Tab-separated table of C-alpha atoms in Angstrom:
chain	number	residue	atom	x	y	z
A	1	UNK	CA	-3.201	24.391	-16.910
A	2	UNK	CA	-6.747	23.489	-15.879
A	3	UNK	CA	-7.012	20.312	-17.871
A	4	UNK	CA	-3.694	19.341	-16.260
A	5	UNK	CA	-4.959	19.900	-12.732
A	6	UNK	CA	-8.639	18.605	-13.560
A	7	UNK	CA	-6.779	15.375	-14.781
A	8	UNK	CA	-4.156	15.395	-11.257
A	9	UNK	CA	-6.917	15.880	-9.095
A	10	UNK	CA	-8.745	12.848	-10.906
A	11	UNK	CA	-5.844	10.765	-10.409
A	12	UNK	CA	-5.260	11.626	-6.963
A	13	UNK	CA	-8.901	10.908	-5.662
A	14	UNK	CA	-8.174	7.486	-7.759
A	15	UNK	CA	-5.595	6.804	-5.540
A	16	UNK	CA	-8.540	5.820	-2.375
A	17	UNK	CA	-10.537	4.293	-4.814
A	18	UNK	CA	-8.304	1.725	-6.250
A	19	UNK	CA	-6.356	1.440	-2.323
A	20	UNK	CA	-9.454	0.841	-0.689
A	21	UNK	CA	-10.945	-0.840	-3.841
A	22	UNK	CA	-7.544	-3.713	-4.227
A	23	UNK	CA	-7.866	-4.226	-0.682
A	24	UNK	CA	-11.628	-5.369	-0.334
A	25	UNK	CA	-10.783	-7.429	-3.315
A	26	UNK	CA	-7.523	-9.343	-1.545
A	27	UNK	CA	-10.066	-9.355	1.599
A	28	UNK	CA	-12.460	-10.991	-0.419
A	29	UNK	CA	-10.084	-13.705	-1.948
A	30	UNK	CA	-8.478	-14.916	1.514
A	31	UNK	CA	-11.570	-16.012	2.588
A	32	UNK	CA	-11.391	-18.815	-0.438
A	33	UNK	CA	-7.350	-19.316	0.804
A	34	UNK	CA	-8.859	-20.432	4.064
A	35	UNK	CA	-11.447	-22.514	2.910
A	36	UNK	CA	-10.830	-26.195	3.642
A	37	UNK	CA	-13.963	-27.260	1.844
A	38	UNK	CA	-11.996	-25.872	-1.307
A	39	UNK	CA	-9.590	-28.391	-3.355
A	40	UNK	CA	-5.563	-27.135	-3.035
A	41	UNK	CA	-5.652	-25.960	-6.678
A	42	UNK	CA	-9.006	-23.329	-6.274
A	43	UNK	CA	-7.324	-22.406	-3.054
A	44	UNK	CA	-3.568	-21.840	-4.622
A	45	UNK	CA	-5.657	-20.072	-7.630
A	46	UNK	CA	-7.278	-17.507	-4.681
A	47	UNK	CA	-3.797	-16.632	-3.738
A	48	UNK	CA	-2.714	-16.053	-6.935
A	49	UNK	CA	-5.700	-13.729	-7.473
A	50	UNK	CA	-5.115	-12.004	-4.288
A	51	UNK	CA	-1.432	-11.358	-4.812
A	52	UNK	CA	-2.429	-9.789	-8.405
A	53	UNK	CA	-5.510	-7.748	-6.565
A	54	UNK	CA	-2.708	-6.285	-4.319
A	55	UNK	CA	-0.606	-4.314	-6.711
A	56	UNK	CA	-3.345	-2.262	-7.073
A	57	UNK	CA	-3.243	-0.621	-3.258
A	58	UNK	CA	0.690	-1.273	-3.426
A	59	UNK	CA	0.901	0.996	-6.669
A	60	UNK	CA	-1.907	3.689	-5.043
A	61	UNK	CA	0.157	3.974	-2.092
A	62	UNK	CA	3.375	4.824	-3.793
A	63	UNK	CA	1.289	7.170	-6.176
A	64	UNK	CA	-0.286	9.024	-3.447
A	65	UNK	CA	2.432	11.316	-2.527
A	66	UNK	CA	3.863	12.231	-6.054
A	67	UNK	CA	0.406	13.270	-6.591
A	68	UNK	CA	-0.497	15.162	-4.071
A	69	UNK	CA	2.943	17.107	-3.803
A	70	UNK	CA	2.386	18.430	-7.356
A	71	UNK	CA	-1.323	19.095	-6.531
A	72	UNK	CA	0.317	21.101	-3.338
A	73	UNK	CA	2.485	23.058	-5.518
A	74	UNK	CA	-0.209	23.708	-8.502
A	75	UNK	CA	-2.527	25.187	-6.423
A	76	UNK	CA	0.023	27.350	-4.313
A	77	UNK	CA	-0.349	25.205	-1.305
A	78	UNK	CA	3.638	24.831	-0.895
A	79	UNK	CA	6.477	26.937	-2.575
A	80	UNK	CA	8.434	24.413	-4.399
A	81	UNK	CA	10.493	24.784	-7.693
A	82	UNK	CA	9.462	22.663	-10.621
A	83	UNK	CA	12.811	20.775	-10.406
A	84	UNK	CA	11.622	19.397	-6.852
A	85	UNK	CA	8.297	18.115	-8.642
A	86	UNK	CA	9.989	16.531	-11.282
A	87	UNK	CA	12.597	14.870	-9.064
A	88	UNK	CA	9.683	13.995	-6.618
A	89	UNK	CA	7.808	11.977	-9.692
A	90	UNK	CA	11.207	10.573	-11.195
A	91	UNK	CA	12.000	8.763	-8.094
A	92	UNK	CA	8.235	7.836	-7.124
A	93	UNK	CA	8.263	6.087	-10.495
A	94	UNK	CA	11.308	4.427	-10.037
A	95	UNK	CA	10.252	2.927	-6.745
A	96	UNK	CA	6.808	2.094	-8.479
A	97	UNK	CA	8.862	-0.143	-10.934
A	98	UNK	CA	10.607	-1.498	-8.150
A	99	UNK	CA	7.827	-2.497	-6.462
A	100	UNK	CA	6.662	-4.171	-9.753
A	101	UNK	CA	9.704	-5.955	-10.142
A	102	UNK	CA	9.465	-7.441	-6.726
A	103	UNK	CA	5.752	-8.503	-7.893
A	104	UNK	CA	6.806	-10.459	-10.828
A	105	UNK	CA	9.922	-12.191	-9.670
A	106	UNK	CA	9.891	-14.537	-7.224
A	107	UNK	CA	12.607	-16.612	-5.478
A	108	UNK	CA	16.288	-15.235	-5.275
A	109	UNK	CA	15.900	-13.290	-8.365
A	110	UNK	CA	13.926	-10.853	-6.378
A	111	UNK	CA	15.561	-10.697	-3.591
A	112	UNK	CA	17.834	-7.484	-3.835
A	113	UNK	CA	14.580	-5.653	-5.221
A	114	UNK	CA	12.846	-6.627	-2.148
A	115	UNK	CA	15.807	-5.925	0.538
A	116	UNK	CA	15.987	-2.417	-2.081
A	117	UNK	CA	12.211	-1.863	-1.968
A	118	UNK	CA	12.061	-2.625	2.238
A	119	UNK	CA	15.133	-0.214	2.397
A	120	UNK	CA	12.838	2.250	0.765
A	121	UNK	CA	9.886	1.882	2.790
A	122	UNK	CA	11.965	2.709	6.147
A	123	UNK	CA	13.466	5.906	4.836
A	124	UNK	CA	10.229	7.512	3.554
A	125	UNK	CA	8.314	6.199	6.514
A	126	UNK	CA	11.156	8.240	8.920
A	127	UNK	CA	11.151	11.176	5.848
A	128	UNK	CA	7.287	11.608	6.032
A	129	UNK	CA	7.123	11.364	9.991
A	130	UNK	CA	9.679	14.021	10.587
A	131	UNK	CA	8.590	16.529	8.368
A	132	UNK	CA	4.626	15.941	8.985
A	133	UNK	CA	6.020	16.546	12.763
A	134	UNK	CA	8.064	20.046	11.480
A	135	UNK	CA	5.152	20.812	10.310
A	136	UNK	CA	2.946	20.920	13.195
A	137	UNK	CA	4.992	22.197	15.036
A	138	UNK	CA	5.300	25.067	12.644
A	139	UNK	CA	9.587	24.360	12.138
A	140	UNK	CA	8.266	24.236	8.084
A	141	UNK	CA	5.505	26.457	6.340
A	142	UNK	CA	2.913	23.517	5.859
A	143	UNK	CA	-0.965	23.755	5.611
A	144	UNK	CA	-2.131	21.716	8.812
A	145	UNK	CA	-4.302	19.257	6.308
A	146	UNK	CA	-0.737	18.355	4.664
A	147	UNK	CA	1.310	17.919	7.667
A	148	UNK	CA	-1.403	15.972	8.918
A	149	UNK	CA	-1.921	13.979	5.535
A	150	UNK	CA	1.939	13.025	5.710
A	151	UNK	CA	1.599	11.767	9.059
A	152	UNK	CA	-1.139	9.267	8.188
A	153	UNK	CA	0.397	8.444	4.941
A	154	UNK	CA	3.417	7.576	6.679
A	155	UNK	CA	1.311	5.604	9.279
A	156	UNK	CA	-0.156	3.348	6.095
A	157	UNK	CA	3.268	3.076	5.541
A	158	UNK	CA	4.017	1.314	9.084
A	159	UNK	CA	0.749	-0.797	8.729
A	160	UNK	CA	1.905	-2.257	5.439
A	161	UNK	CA	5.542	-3.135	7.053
A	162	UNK	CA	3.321	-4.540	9.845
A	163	UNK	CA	1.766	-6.508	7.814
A	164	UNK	CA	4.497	-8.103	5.957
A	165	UNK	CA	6.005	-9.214	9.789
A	166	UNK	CA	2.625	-10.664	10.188
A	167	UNK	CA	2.425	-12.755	7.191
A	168	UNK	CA	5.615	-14.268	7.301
A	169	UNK	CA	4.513	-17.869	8.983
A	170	UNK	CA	1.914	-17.924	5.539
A	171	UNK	CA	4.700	-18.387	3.508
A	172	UNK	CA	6.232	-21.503	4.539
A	173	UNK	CA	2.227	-22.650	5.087
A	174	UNK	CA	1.036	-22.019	1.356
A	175	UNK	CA	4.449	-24.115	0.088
A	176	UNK	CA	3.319	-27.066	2.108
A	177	UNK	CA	0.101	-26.533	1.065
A	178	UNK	CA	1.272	-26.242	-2.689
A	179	UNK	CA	3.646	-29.654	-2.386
A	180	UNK	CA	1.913	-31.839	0.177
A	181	UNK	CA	-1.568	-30.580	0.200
A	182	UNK	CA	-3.750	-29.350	2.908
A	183	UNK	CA	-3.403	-30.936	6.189
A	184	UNK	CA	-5.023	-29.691	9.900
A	185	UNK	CA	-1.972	-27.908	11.031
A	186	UNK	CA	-1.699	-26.116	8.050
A	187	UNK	CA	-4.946	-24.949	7.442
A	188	UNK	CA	-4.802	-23.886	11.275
A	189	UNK	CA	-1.547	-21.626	10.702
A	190	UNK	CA	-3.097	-20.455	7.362
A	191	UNK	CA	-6.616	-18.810	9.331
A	192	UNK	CA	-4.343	-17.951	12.462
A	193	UNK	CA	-2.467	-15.444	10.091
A	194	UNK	CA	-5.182	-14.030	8.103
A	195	UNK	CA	-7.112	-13.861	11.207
A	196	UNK	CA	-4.204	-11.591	12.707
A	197	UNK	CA	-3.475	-9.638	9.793
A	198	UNK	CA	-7.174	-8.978	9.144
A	199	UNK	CA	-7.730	-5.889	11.932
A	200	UNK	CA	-4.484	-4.180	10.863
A	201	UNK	CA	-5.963	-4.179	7.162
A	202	UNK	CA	-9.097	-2.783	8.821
A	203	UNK	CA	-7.085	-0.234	10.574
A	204	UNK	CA	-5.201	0.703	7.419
A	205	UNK	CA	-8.656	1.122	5.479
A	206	UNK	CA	-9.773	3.774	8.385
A	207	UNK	CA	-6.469	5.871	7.929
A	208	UNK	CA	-7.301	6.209	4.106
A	209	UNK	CA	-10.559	7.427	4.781
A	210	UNK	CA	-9.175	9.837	7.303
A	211	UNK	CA	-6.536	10.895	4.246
A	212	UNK	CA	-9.265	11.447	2.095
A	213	UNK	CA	-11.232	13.295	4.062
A	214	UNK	CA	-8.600	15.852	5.044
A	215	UNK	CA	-8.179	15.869	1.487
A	216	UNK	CA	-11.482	17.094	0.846
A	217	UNK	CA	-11.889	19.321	3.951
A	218	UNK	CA	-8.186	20.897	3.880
A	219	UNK	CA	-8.019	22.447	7.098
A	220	UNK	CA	-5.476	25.164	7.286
């Protein structure tokens, strides 16, 4: 039993690491996708980097909570049945492969997977907000530290929808860039996006932190 916890505790302080980690890494690779000194294949290549780089917060985030609830339950933090852990990891997994699938195909293949996968998204945001709320307000038997944890998890959550909304005028942007080059007005809508999405990634970095730290400080 301590091994097992020793190696659940591991993987959930991974979970920061590689979020924060996968997202300093995409951060790092936009600035060559905005680049106009850069020819259209390095810039298309950054992209393609960046979109790989991102599966790593995408797969921490979806990790995060299937590792902490059986961390809560192991060490006696919340009452729950082994079924409920078990259930709790079968469908985080599932929505991890998902999330994976909508990764690796592209075009109308992935379509359902994404519609499934933004379906998905919605419901936990709305599950994690009400019963982080419950929990404050002392409806359900939660440590303050995880109520509060499944509020800001569920407020990544929002960021990342946010983002998506933000970065939809890239996409049309980076297939003109990919068929007809670069050009002023697409270079210009190109750094206009990044340079909106940019403070909401910022933002998104602080709330891990803050998730980490009430982590380590578990206030009851």
């Amino acid at each position: 039993m301590d091994h097992t916890l020793a190696l659940l505790t591991l993987l959930h302080l991974l979970i920061p690491i590689y979020w924060l980690g996968g997202d300093l890494g995409a951060f790092y690779s936009s600035r060559f996708l905005v680049d106009p000194k850069r020819t259209v294949p390095e810039r298309l290549l950054a992209l393609h980097i960046l979109n790989n780089i991102d599966m790593a917060p995408r797969t921490a985030l979806i990790l995060a909570f299937p590792t902490g609830f059986t961390l809560a339950a192991m060490k006696g933090w919340l009452a729950i049945p082994g079924m409920a852990v078990t259930g709790v990891w079968v469908a985080g997994l599932a929505w991890l492969a998902l999330a994976w699938a909508v990764h690796i195909l592209h075009g109308p293949a992935g379509k359902t997977y994404k519609q499934i996968d933004l379906a998905i998204r919605y419901i936990v945001l709305a599950a994690l907000v009400a019963t982080g709320v419950a929990g404050l307000a002392g409806v359900l038997a939660l440590p303050l530290f995880i109520a509060l944890k499944l509020l800001v998890l569920a407020f990544c959550i929002f960021i990342g929808l946010l983002v998506r909304r933000q970065l939809v005028p890239l996409i049309p942007a980076i297939v003109d860039l990919a068929k007809n080059g670069a050009s002023p007005e697409g270079d210009k809508t190109i750094a206009g996006v990044l340079a909106v999405t940019q403070p909401t990634v910022m933002t998104l970095w602080a709330a891990v932190l803050i998730a980490s730290f009430l982590g380590i400080a578990t206030p009851l």
